[in-house]
Tab-separated table of C-alpha atoms in Angstrom:
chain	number	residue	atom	x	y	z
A	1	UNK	CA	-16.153	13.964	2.039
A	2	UNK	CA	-14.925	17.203	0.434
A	3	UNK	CA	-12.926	15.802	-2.071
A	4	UNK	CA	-15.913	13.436	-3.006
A	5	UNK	CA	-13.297	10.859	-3.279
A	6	UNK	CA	-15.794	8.382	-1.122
A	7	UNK	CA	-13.384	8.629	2.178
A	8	UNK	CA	-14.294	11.127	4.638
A	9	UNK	CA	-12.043	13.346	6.041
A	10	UNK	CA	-9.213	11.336	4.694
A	11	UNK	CA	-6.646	14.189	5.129
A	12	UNK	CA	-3.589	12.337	6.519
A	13	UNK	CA	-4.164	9.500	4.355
A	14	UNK	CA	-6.728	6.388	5.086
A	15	UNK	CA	-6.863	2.970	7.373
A	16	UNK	CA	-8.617	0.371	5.606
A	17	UNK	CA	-8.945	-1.721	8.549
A	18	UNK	CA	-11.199	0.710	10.586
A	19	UNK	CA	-12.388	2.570	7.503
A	20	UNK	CA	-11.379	6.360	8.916
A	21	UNK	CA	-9.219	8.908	8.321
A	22	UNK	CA	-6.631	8.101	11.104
A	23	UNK	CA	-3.956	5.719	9.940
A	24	UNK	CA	-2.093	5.002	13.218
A	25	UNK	CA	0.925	2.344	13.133
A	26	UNK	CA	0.391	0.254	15.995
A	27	UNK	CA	3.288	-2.196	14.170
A	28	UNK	CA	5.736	0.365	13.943
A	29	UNK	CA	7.343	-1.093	10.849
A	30	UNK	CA	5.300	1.367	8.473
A	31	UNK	CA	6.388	4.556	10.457
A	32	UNK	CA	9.927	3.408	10.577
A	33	UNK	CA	10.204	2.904	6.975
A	34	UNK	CA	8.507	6.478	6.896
A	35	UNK	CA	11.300	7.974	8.307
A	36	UNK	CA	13.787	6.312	6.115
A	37	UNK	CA	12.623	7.844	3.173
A	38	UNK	CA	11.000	11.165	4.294
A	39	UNK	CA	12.556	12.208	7.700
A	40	UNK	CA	13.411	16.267	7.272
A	41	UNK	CA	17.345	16.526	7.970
A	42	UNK	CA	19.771	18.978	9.126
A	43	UNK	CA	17.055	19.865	12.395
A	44	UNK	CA	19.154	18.594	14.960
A	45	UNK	CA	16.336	16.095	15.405
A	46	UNK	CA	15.936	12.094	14.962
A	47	UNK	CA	17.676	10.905	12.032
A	48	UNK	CA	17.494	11.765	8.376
A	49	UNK	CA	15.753	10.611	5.608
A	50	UNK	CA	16.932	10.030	1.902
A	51	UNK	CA	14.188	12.865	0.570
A	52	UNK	CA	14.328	15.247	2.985
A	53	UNK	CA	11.250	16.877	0.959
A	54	UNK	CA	9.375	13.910	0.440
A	55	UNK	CA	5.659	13.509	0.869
A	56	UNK	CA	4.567	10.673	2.780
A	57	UNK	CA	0.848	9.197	2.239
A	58	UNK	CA	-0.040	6.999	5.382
A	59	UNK	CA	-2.125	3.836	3.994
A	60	UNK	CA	-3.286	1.325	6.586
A	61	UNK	CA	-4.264	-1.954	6.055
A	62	UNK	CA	-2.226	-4.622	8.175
A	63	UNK	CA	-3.165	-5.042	11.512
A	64	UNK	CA	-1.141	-4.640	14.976
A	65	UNK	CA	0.406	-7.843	14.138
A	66	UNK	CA	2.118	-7.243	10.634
A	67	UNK	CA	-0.667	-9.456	8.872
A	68	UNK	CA	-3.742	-8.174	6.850
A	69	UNK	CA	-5.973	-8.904	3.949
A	70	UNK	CA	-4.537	-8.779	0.556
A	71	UNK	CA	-8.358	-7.117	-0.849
A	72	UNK	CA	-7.473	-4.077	1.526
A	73	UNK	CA	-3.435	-4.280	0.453
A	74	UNK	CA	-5.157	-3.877	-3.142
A	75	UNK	CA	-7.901	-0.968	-2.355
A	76	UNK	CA	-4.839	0.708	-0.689
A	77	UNK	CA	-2.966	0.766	-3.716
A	78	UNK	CA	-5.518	1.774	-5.920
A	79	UNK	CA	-6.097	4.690	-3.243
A	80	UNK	CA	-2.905	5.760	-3.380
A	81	UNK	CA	-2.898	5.531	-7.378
A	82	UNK	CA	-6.087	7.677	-7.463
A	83	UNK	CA	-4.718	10.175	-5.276
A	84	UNK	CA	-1.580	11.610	-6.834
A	85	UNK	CA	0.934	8.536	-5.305
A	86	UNK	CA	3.858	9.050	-7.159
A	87	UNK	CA	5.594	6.238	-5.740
A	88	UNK	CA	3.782	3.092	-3.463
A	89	UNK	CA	6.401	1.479	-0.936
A	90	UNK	CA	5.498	-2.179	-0.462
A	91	UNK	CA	7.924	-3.746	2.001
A	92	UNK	CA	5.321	-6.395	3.003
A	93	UNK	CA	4.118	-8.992	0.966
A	94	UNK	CA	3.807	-13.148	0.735
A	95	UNK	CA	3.687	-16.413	-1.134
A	96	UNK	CA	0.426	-16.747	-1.928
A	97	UNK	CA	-0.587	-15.524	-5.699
A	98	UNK	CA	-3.316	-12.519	-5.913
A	99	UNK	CA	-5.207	-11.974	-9.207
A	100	UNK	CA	-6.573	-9.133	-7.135
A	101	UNK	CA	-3.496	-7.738	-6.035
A	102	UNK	CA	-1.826	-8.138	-9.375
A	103	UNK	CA	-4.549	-6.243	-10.999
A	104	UNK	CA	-4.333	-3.185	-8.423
A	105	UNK	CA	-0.474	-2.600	-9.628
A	106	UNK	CA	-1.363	-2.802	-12.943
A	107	UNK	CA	-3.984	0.036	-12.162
A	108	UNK	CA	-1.063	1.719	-10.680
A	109	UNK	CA	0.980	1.177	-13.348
A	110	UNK	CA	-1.707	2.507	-15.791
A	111	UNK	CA	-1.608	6.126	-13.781
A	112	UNK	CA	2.876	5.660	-14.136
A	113	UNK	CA	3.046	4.967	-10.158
A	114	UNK	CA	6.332	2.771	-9.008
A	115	UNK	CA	5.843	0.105	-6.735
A	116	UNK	CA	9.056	-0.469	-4.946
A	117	UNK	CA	8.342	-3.999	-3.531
A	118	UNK	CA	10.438	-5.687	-1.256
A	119	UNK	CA	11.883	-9.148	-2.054
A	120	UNK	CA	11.225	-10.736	1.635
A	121	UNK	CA	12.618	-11.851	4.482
A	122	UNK	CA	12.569	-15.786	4.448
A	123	UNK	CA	16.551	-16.346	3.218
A	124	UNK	CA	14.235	-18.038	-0.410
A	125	UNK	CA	15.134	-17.764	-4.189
A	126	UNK	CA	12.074	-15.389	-5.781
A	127	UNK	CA	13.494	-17.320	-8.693
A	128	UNK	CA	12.256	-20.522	-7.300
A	129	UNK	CA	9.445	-19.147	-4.770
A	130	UNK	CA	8.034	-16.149	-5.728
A	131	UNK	CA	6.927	-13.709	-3.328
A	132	UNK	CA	4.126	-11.279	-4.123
A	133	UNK	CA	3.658	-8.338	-4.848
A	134	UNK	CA	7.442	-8.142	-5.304
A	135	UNK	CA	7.795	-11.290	-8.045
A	136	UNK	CA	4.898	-9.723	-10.078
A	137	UNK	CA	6.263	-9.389	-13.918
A	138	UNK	CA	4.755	-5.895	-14.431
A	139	UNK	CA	7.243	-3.356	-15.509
A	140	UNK	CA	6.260	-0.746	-12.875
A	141	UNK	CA	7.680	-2.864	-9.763
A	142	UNK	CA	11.538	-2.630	-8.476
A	143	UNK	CA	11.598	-5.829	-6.201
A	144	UNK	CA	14.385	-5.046	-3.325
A	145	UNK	CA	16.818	-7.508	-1.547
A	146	UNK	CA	18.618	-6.552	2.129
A	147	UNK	CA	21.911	-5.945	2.047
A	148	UNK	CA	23.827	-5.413	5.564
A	149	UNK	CA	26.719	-3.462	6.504
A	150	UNK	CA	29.228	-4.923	4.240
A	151	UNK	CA	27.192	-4.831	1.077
A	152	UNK	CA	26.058	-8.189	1.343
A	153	UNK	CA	22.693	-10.181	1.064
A	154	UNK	CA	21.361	-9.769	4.684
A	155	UNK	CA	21.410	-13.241	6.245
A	156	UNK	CA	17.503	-13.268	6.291
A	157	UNK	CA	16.905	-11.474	3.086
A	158	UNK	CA	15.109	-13.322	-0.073
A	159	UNK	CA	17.303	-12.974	-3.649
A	160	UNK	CA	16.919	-13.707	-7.051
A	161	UNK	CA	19.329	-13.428	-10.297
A	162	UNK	CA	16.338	-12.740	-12.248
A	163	UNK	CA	13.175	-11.375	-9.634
A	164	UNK	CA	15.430	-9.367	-7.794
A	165	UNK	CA	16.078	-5.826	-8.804
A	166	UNK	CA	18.445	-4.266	-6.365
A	167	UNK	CA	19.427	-4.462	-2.745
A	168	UNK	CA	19.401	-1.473	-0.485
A	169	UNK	CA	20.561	-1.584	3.429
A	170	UNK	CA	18.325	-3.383	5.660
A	171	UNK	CA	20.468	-4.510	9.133
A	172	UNK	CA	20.672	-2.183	11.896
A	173	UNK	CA	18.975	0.816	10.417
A	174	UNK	CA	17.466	3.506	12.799
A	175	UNK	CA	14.734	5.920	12.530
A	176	UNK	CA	11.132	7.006	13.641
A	177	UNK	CA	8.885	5.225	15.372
A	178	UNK	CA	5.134	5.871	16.372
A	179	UNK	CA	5.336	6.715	20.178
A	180	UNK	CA	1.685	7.037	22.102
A	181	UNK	CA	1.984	8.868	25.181
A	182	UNK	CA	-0.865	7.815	27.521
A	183	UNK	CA	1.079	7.612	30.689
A	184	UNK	CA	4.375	5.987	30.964
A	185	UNK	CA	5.575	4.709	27.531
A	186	UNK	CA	5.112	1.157	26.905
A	187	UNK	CA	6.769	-0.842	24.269
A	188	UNK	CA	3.566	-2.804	22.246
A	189	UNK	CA	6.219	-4.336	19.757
A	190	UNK	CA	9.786	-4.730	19.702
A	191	UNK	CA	11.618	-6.489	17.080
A	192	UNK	CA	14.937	-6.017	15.304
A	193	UNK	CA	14.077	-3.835	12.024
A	194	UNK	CA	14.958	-6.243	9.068
């Protein structure tokens, strides 16, 4: 622990659910949204991202799955605030109400970090239905609807007059994903990006 931040060797970030310094994405859905923002353009390679210069901090917490524990969603943040996260991207989230989680953006908030939070996937009002961490009122979260190729709500996407922020595209969209090469490439997870 060089940095005597109380992760070792945490160089490329952390995974909370094996407590080491080697966040892989075994979901896929964390290095894909990686690439949106961050992949380096004009190479001739892959696609490109919207910060060609960005910085990306890799933060695991859900599983292989998509699901995790909303204590480890909250240490990640507070990780991320602690270590010079200048922006969070949370595009997972749920129904369920966290005093914990809540308090972990606030922390963020306290150090001026964005969360950009997205609004869900379950075609629901936020409104009506909140969905978490997106629906949290602090003033440091920009909640984020799907739109699709026309500029609409995506079919799947959650809304809200009020709880929803903006929309950004979310039908269709390529970019990176994690590939493990131990033999002949497998697919472990397949599923249309939303």
């Amino acid at each position: 622990d060089d940095d005597q931040n109380g992760y070792i060797d945490d160089i490329h970030g952390w995974d909370f659910i094996n407590n080491n310094g080697y966040p892989v994405d075994y979901d896929q859905h964390g290095t894909h949204v990686a690439g949106i923002i961050a992949a380096k353009g004009n190479n001739g390679t892959g696609i490109s991202g919207v910060m060609w210069s960005g910085r990306i901090m890799p933060l695991r917490f859900l599983g292989v799955s998509g699901s995790g524990d909303v204590a480890k969603a909250a240490e990640a943040i507070e990780y991320a605030a602690d270590n010079g996260a200048r922006i969070i991207n949370a595009s997972w989230g749920g129904n369920d109400y966290s005093s914990t989680l809540y308090n972990a953006i606030e922390y963020a908030r306290q150090k001026n970090v964005l969360v950009v939070a997205a609004a869900g996937n379950e075609t629901m009002n936020n409104d009506i239905d909140a969905f978490y961490p997106a629906s949290f009122s602090l003033p440091n979260i920009i909640s984020v609807a799907a739109t699709d190729q026309n500029d609409s709500i995506a079919y799947f996407s959650n809304f809200g007059a009020t709880s929803v922020d903006v929309g950004a595209p979310g039908v269709s969209i390529y970019s990176s994903v994690p590939v493990f090469s131990y033999g002949d490439p497998v697919t472990i997870y397949s599923e249309n990006f939303d």
